[in-house]
Coordinates of C-alpha atoms and ligand atoms in Angstrom, one line a residue:
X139 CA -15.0 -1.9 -11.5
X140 CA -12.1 -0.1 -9.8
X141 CA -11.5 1.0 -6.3
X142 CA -14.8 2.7 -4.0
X143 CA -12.7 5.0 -3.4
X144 CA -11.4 6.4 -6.4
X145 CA -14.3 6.0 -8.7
X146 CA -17.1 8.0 -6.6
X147 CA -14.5 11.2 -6.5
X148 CA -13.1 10.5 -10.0
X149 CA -13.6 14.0 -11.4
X150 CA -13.4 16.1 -7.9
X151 CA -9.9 17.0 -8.0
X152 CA -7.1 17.1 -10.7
X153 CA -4.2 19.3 -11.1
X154 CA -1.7 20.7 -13.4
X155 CA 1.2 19.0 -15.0
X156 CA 4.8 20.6 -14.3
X157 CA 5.3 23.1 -16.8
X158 CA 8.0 25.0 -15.7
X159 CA 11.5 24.6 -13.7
X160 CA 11.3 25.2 -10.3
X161 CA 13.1 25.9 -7.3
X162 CA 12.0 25.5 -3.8
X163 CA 12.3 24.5 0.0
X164 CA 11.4 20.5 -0.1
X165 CA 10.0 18.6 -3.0
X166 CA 7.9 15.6 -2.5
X167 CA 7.8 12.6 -5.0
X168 CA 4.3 11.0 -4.5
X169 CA 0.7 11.9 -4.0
X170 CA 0.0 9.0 -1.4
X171 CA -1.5 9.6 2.0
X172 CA 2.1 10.4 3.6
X173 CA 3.4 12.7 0.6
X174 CA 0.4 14.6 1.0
X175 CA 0.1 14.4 5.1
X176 CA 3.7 15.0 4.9
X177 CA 3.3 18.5 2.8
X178 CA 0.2 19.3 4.4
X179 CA 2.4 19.5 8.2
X180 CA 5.3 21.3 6.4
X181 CA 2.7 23.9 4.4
X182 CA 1.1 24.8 7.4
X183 CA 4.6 25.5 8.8
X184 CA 5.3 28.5 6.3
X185 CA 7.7 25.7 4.2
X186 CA 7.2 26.1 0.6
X187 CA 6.5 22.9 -0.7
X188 CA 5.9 21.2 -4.0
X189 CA 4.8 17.8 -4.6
X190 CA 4.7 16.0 -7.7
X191 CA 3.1 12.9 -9.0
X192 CA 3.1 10.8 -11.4
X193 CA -0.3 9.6 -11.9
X194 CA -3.4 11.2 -10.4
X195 CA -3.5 12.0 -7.1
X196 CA -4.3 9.3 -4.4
X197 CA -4.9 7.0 -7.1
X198 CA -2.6 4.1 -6.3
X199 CA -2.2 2.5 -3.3
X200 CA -3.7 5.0 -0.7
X201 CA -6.5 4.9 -3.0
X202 CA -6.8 1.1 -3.2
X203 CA -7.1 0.8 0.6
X204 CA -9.3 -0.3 3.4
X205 CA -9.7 2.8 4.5
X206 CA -8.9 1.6 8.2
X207 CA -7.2 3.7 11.0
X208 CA -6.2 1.6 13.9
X209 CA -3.5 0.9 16.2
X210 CA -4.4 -2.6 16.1
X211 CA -2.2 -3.9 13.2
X212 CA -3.1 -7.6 13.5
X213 CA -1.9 -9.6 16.3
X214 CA 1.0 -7.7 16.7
X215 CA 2.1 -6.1 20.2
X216 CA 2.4 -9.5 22.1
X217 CA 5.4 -10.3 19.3
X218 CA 6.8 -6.8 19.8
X219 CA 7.1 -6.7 23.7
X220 CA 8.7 -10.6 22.9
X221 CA 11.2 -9.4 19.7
X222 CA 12.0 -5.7 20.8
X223 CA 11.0 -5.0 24.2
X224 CA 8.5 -3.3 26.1
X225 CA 9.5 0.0 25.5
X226 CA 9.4 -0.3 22.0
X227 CA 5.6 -2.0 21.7
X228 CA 4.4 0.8 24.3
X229 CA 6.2 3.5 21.6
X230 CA 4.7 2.0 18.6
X231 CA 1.5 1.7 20.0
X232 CA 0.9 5.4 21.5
X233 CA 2.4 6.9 17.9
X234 CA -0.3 4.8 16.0
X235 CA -2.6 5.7 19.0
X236 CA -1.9 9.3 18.3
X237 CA -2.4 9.1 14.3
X238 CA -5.9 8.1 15.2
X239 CA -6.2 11.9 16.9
X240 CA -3.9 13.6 14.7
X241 CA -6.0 12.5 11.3
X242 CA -9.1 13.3 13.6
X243 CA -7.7 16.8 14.3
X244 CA -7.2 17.4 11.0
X245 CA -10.6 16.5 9.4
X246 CA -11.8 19.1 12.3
X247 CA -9.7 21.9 11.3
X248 CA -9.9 21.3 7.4
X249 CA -13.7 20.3 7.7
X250 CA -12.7 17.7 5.6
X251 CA -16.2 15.5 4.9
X252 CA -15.0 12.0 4.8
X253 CA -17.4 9.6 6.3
X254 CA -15.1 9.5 9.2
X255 CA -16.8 7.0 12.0
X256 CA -15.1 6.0 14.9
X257 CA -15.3 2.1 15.1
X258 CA -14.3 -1.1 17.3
X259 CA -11.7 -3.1 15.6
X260 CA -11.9 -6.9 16.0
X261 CA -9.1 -9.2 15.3
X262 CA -11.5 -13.3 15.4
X263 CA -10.3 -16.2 14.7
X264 CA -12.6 -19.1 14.0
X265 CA -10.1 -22.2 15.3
X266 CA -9.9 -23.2 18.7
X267 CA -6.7 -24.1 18.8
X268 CA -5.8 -20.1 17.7
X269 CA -7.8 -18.5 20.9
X270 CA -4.5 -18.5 23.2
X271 CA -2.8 -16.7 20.3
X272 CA -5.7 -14.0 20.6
X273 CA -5.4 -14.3 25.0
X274 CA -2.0 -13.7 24.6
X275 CA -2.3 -10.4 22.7
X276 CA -5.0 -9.0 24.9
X277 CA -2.9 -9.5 27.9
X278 CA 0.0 -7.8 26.0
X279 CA -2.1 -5.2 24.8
X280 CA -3.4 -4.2 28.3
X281 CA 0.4 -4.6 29.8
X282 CA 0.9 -1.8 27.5
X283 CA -1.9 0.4 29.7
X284 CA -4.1 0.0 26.6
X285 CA -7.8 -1.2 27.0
X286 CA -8.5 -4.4 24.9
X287 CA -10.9 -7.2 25.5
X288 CA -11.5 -10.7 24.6
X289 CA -14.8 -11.2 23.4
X290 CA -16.9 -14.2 21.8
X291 CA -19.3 -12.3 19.6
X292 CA -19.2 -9.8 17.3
X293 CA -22.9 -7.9 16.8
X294 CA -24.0 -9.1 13.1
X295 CA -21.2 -11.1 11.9
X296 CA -22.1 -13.6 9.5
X297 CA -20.4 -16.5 10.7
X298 CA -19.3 -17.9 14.7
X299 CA -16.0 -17.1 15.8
X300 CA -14.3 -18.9 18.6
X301 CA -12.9 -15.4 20.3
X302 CA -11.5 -12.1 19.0
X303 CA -9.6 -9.2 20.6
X304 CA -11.7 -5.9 20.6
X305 CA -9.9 -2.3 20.4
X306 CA -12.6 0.6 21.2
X307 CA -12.0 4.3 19.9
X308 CA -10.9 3.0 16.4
X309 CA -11.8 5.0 13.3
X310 CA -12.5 4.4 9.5
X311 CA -12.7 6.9 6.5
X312 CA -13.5 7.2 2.4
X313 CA -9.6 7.7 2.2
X314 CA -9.7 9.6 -1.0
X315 CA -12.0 12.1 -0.1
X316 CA -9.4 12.7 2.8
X317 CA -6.9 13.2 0.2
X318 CA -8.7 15.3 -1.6
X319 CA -9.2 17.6 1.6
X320 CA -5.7 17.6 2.0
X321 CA -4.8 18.6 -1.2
X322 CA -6.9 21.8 -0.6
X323 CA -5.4 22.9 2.3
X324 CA -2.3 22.4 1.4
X325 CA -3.0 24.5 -2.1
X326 CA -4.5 27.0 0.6
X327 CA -1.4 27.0 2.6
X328 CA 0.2 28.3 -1.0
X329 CA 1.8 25.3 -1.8
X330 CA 2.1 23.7 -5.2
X331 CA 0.7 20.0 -6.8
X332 CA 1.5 19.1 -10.1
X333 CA 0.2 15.4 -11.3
X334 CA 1.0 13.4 -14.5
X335 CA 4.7 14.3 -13.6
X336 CA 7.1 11.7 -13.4
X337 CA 10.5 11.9 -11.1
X338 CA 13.0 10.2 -13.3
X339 CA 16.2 10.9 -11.2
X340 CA 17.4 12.1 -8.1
X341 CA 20.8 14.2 -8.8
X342 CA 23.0 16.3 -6.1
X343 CA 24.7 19.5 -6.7
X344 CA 27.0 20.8 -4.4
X345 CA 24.2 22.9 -1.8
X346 CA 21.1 21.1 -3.7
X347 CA 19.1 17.9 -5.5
X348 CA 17.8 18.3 -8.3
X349 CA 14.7 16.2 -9.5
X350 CA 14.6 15.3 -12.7
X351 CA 11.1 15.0 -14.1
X352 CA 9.4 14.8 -17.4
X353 CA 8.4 17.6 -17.4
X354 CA 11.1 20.1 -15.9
X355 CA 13.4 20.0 -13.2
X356 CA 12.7 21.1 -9.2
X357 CA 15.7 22.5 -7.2
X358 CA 15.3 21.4 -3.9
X359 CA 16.7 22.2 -0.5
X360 CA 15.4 18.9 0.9
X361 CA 13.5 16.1 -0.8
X362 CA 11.1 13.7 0.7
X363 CA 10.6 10.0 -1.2
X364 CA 7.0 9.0 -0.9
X365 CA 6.4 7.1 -3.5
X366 CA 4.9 3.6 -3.0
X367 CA 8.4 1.6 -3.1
X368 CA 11.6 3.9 -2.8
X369 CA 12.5 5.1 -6.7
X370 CA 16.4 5.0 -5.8
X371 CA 18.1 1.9 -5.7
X372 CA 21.7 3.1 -4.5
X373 CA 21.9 3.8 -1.6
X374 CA 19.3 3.2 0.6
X375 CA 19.4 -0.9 -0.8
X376 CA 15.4 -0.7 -0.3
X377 CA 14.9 -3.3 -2.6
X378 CA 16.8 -5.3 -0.3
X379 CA 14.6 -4.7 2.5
X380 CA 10.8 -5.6 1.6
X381 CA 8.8 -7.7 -0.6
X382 CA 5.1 -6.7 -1.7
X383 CA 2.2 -8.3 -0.9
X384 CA -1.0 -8.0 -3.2
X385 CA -4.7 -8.9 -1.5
X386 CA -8.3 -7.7 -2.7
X387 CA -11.3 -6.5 -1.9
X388 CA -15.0 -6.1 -3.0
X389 CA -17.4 -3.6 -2.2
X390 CA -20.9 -5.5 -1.9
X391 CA -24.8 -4.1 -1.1
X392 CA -27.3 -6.5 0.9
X393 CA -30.7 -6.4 2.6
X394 CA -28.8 -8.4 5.5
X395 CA -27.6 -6.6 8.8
X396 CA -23.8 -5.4 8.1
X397 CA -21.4 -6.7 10.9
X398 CA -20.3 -3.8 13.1
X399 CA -16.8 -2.7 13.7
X400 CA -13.5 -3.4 11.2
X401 CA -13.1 -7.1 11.8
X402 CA -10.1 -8.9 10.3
X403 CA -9.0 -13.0 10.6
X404 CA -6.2 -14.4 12.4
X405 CA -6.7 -17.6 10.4
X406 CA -5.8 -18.7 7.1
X407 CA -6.8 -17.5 4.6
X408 CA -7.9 -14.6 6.3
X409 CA -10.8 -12.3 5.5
X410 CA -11.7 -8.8 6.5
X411 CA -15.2 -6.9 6.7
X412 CA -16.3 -3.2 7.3
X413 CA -19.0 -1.2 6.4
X414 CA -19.0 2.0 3.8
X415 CA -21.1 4.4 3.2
X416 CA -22.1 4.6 -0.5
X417 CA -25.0 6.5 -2.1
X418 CA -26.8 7.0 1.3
X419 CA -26.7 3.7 2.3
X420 CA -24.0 1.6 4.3
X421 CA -22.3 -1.4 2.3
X422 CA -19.8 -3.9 3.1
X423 CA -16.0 -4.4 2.3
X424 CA -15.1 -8.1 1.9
X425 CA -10.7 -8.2 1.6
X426 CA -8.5 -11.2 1.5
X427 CA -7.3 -13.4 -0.7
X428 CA -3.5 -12.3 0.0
X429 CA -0.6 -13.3 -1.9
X430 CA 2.8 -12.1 -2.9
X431 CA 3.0 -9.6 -5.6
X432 CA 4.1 -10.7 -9.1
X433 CA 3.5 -14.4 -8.2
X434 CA 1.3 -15.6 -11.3
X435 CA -1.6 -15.6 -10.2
X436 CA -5.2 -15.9 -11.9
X437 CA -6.4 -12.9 -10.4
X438 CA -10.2 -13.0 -11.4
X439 CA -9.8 -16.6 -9.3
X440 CA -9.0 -14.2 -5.9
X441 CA -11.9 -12.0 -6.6
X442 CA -13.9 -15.1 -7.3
X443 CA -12.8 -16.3 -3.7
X444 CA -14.1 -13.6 -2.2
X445 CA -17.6 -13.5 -4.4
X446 CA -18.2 -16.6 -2.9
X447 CA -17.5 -15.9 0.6
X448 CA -19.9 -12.9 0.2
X449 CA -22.2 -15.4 -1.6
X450 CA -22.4 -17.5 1.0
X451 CA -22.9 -15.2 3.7
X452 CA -25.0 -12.4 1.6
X453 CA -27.3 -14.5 -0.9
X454 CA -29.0 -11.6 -1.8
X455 CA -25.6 -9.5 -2.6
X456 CA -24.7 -7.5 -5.6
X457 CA -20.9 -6.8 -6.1
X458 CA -20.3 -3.2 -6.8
X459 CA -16.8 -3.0 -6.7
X460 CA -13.6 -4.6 -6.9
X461 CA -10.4 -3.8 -6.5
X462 CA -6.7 -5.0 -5.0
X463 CA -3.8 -3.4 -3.8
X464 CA -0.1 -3.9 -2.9
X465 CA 1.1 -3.5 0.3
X466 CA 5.5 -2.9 1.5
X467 CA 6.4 -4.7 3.8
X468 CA 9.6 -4.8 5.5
X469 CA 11.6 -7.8 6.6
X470 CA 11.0 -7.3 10.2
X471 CA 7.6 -5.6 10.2
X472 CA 8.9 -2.6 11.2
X473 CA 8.1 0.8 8.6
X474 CA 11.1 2.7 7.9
X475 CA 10.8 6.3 8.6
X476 CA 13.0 9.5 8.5
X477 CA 16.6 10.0 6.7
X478 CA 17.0 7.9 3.2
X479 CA 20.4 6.8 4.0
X480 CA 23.8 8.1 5.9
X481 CA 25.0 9.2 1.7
X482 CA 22.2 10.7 1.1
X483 CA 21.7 13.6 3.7
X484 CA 18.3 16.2 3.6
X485 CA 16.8 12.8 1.9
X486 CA 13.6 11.4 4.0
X487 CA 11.1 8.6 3.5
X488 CA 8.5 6.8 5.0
X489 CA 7.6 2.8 3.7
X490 CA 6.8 -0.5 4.5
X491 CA 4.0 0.1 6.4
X492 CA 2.0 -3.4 6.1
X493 CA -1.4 -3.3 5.3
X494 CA -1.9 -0.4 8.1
X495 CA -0.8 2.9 5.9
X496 CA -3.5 4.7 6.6
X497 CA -2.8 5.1 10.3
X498 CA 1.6 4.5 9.8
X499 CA 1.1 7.3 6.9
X500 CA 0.5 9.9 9.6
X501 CA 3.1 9.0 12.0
X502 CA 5.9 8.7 9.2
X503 CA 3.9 12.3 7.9
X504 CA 4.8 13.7 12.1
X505 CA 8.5 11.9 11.9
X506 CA 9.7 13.2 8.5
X507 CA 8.2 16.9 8.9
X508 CA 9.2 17.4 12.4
X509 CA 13.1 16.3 11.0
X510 CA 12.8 18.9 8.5
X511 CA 11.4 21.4 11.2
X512 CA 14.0 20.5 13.4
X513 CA 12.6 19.2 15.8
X514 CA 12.3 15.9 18.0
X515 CA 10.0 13.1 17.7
X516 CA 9.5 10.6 20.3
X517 CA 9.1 7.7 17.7
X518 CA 11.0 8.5 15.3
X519 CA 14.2 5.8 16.8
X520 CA 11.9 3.0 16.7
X521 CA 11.3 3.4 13.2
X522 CA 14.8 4.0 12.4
X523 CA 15.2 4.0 8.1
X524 CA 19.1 3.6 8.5
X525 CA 19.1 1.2 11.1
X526 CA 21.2 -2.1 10.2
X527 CA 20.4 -4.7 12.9
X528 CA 19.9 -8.4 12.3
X529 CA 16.8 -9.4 10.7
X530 CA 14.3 -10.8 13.3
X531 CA 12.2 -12.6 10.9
X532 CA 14.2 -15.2 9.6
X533 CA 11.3 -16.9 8.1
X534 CA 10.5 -13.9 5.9
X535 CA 14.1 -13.7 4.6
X536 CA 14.0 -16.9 3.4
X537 CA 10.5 -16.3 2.2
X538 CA 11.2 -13.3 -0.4
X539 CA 14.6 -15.0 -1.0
X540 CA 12.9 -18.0 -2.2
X541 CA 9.8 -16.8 -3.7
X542 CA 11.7 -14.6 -6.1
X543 CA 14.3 -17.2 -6.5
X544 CA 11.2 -20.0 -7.3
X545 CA 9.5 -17.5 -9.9
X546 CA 12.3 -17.2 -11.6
X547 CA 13.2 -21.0 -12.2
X548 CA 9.0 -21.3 -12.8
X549 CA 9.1 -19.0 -15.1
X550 CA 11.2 -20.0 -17.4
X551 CA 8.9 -23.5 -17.9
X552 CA 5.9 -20.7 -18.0
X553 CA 7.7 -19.6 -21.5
X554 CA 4.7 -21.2 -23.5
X555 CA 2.4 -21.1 -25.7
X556 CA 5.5 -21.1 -28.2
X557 CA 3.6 -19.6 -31.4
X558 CA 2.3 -16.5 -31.2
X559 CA -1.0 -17.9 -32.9
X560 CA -1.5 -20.1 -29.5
X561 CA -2.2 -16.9 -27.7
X562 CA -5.8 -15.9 -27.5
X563 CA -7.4 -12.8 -28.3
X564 CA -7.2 -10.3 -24.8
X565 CA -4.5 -12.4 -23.5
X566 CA -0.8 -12.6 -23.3
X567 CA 2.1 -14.7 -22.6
X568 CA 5.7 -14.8 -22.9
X569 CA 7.1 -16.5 -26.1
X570 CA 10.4 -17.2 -27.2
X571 CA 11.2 -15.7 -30.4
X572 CA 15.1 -16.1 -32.2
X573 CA 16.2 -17.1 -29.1
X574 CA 14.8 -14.1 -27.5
X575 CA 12.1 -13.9 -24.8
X576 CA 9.1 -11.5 -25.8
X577 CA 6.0 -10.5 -23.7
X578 CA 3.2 -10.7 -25.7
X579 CA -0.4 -9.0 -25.2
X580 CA -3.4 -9.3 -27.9
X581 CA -6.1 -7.3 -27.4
X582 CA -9.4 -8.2 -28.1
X583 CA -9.2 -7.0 -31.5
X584 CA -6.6 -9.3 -31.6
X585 CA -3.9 -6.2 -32.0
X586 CA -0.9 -7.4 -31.1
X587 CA 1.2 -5.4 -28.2
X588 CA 5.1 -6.8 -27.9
X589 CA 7.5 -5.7 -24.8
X590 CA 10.9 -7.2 -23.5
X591 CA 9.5 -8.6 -20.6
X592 CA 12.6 -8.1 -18.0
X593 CA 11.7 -5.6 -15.2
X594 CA 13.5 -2.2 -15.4
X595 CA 14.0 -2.2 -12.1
X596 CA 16.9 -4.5 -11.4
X597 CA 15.6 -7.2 -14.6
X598 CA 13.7 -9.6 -12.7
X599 CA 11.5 -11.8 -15.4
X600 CA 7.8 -10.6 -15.2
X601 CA 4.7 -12.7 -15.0
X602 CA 1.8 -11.8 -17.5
X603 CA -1.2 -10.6 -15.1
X604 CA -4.8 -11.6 -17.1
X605 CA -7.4 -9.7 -14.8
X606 CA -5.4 -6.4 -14.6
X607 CA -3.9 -6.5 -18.1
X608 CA -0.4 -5.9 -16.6
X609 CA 3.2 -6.8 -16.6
X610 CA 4.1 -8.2 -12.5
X611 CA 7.6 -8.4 -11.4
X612 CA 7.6 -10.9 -8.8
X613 CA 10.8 -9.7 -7.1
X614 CA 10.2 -6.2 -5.7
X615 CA 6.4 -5.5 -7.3
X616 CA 6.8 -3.4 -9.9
X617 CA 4.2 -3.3 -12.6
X618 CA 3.6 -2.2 -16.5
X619 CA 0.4 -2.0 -18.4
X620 CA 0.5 -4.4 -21.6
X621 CA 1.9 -2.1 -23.5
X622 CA 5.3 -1.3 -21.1
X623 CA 4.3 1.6 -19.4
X624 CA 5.5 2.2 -15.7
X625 CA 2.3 1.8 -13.5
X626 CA 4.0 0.9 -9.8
X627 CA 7.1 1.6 -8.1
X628 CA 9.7 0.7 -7.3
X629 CA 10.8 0.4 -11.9
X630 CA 10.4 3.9 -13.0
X631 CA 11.1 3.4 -16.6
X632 CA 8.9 1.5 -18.7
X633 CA 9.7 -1.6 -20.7
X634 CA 11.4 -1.8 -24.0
X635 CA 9.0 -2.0 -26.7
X636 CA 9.6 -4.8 -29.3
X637 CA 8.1 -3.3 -33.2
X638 CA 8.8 -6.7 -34.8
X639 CA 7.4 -9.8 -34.3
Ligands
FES17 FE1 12.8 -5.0 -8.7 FE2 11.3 -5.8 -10.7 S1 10.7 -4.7 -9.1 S2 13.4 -6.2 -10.3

């Protein structure tokens, strides 16, 4: 049971592989929702633009979304006015106020059919003693010139709430079939996709960069980085920057009235609920269950968490699909958008936008192309990807410090069973072997799959991942199937493959 999204449009799109060198105005590594919005602005700008991908088009984390697109990014403005100013809350907001027109615009001109609804978007919280944190952010939300309301109910939602903050004119979307329509009108605009082709460096001539892929090499004027996590290490010092966050969601049908609007939890743990439409009928997103990426984690135990919530509230449910996703987030909250780094110039990039990339997707998408175009963008200093200014979050410094700094030290007493014959059949575990860690996998034919189990990122140790069948790095969230192969940014090699054992 994947992703809604990407297993009702499985077969509708799918394009070539690279099969030839090529040389051209701006490549763009990654077939996400800002690759694609990104190449979609430049295309219809007369740019000649390829974009390559690794996988299969919106098939990773854009299609592993909620599908939301809001400006209301959690309780978030009444901390912006208080960290970075007025100004800067009043900017963000309007730019993710404006990606709710721009995508709208888009779907218009592109008839795109996407099972866009515009929706009310609820932030509740069930705890009293949480209500002035919800007060707060409706008066800063409104000292921003934006309507938002505090409200007691929600129509149809399963449980009471104590108050919530209420944002009208929000929107939501089957995000791959978006993709999909973007795809198509940027192939109309006589631009090029290739999938299943993997950017393995990044190398710069003296009036070009080359991408190295494997399957040919693209010459490129300019080059924009959209892949999940940035693939370059140095410079740019990404890595440095943001920590991944993993949470999951199931897709659920009932005979029970579905709660109306997108409605997310202040409180912890958190859930979130909106409707979909599937197979003619409307059905309901459960999400939570949020953790950091790589952490080990029994993952069927967070999709259990949220079978029972729906349980509880939906008796009569059936679980349709499941699925989980990993989310960038910067240090201080803030996406980084527009040039790659001061040594790096004609480089762009848009990341570490939360858990709101649907809507920050569109405004890195307007930053990076109207850079390439030349011209200005109001936002695009807020979001400043070079900017080097003391971390505001302290707290989540230490955090991804000490999380990756705890896994490590964990791991090390998680090297066990010590016998290979300990491990059970479709399971795997790290052993130690002549005094040599190995990352074992047996399948359920008991087949025995053996990889060096150090990331190939920067060689973090990985965590064995049961539900998924996957490698986890706990430090920046990359990911390998079982038998070593690359699946998630920001690694882009796979894992060395052990023959004897
Ligand atoms: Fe960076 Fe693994 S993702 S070390």
């Amino acid at each position: 049971m994947g992703s809604l999204w990407i297993e009702t449009t499985k077969d509708d799109i799918s394009f070539n592989e690279l099969n030839q060198n090529k040389e051209i105005d701006i490549c763009i590594i990654g077939a996400g929702l800002f690759g694609l919005t990104t190449a979609y602005y430049l295309s219809k700008n007369g740019k000649k633009v390829v974009v390559i991908e690794k996988d299969k088009i919106g098939e990773k984390v854009s299609g592993n979304t909620t599908g939301k697109i809001t400006s209301q990014h959690g309780l978030f403005y009444d901390h912006l006015i208080t960290d970075y100013g007025k100004n800067f809350a009043q900017k963000y907001l309007e730019a993710s106020e404006e990606a709710i027109s721009n995508i709208k615009k888009i779907i218009k001109e592109e008839n795109i059919e996407c099972d866009f609804e515009e929706k009310e978007a609820y932030v509740y919280t069930t705890e009293q003693d949480k209500i002035q944190n919800i007060e707060k952010e409706v008066k800063a939300v409104n000292d921003l010139e934006k309507e938002a309301e505090f409200v007691t109910e929600i129509k149809n939602m399963p449980f009471k709430i104590k108050g919530a903050i209420k944002f009208k004119n929000q929107a939501q979307f089957h995000a791959r079939k978006y993709m999909i329509g973007l795809c198509k009108a940027i192939v109309s605009n006589n631009c090029e996709i290739f999938e299943n082709t993997t950017a393995i460096e990044v190398e710069k001539t003296h009036e070009n960069y080359i991408v190295h892929t494997n399957k040919g090499n693209i010459t490129s004027k300019k080059i924009v980085i959209a892949t999940h996590y940035p693939i370059i290490n140095f410079p740019g010092f990404y890595f440095a920057k943001m920590y991944q966050s993993t949470s999951y969601l199931i897709a659920i049908e009932t005979h029970k009235k579905l709660p109306e609007g997108m409605i997310i939890g202040t409180d912890n743990p958190y859930y979130s609920f909106r409707t979909a439409k599937y197979n003619g009928k409307e059905i309901l997103l459960i999400g939570g269950a949020e953790h950091k990426t790589g952490k080990p984690i029994e993952t069927n135990e967070k999709y259990k968490e949220l079978e029972e919530i729906a349980k509880k509230y939906y008796p009569d449910c059936k679980v349709l699909y499941k699925w989980n996703t990993r989310d960038c987030i910067s240090l201080d909250k803030i996406p980084y958008i527009g040039e790659f780094s001061v040594f790096m110039k004609d480089v762009y990039i848009g990341t570490g936008f939360k858990k709101w990339g649907m809507t920050l997707s569109n405004v890195s998408a307007n930053i990076v192309s109207d850079k390439i175009l030349g011209k200005e963008n109001k936002y695009e200093d807020i979001f400043n990807s070079k900017r080097i200014k003391p971390i505001k979050n302290r707290w989540e410094v230490k955090n991804m410090v000490q999380s990756s700094v705890n896994n490590l030290v964990f791991d090390k007493f998680r090297i066990e069973p010590f016998w290979i014959d300990q491990i059970e059949n479709d399971n795997g575990a790290i052993i130690e072997k002549d005094d040599e860690l190995v990352g074992v996998y047996k399948d359920a034919t008991g087949k025995i799959y053996a990889v060096r189990p150090v990331c190939s990122h920067l060689g973090c140790l990985l965590s064995w991942n049961n539900t998924d069948k996957t490698w986890d790095c706990p430090c920046h969230g990359s990911r390998f199937d079982y038998n070593g192969k690359n699946l998630y940014e920001p690694a882009i090699k796979g894992l060395d493959i052990i023959t004897k054992i």
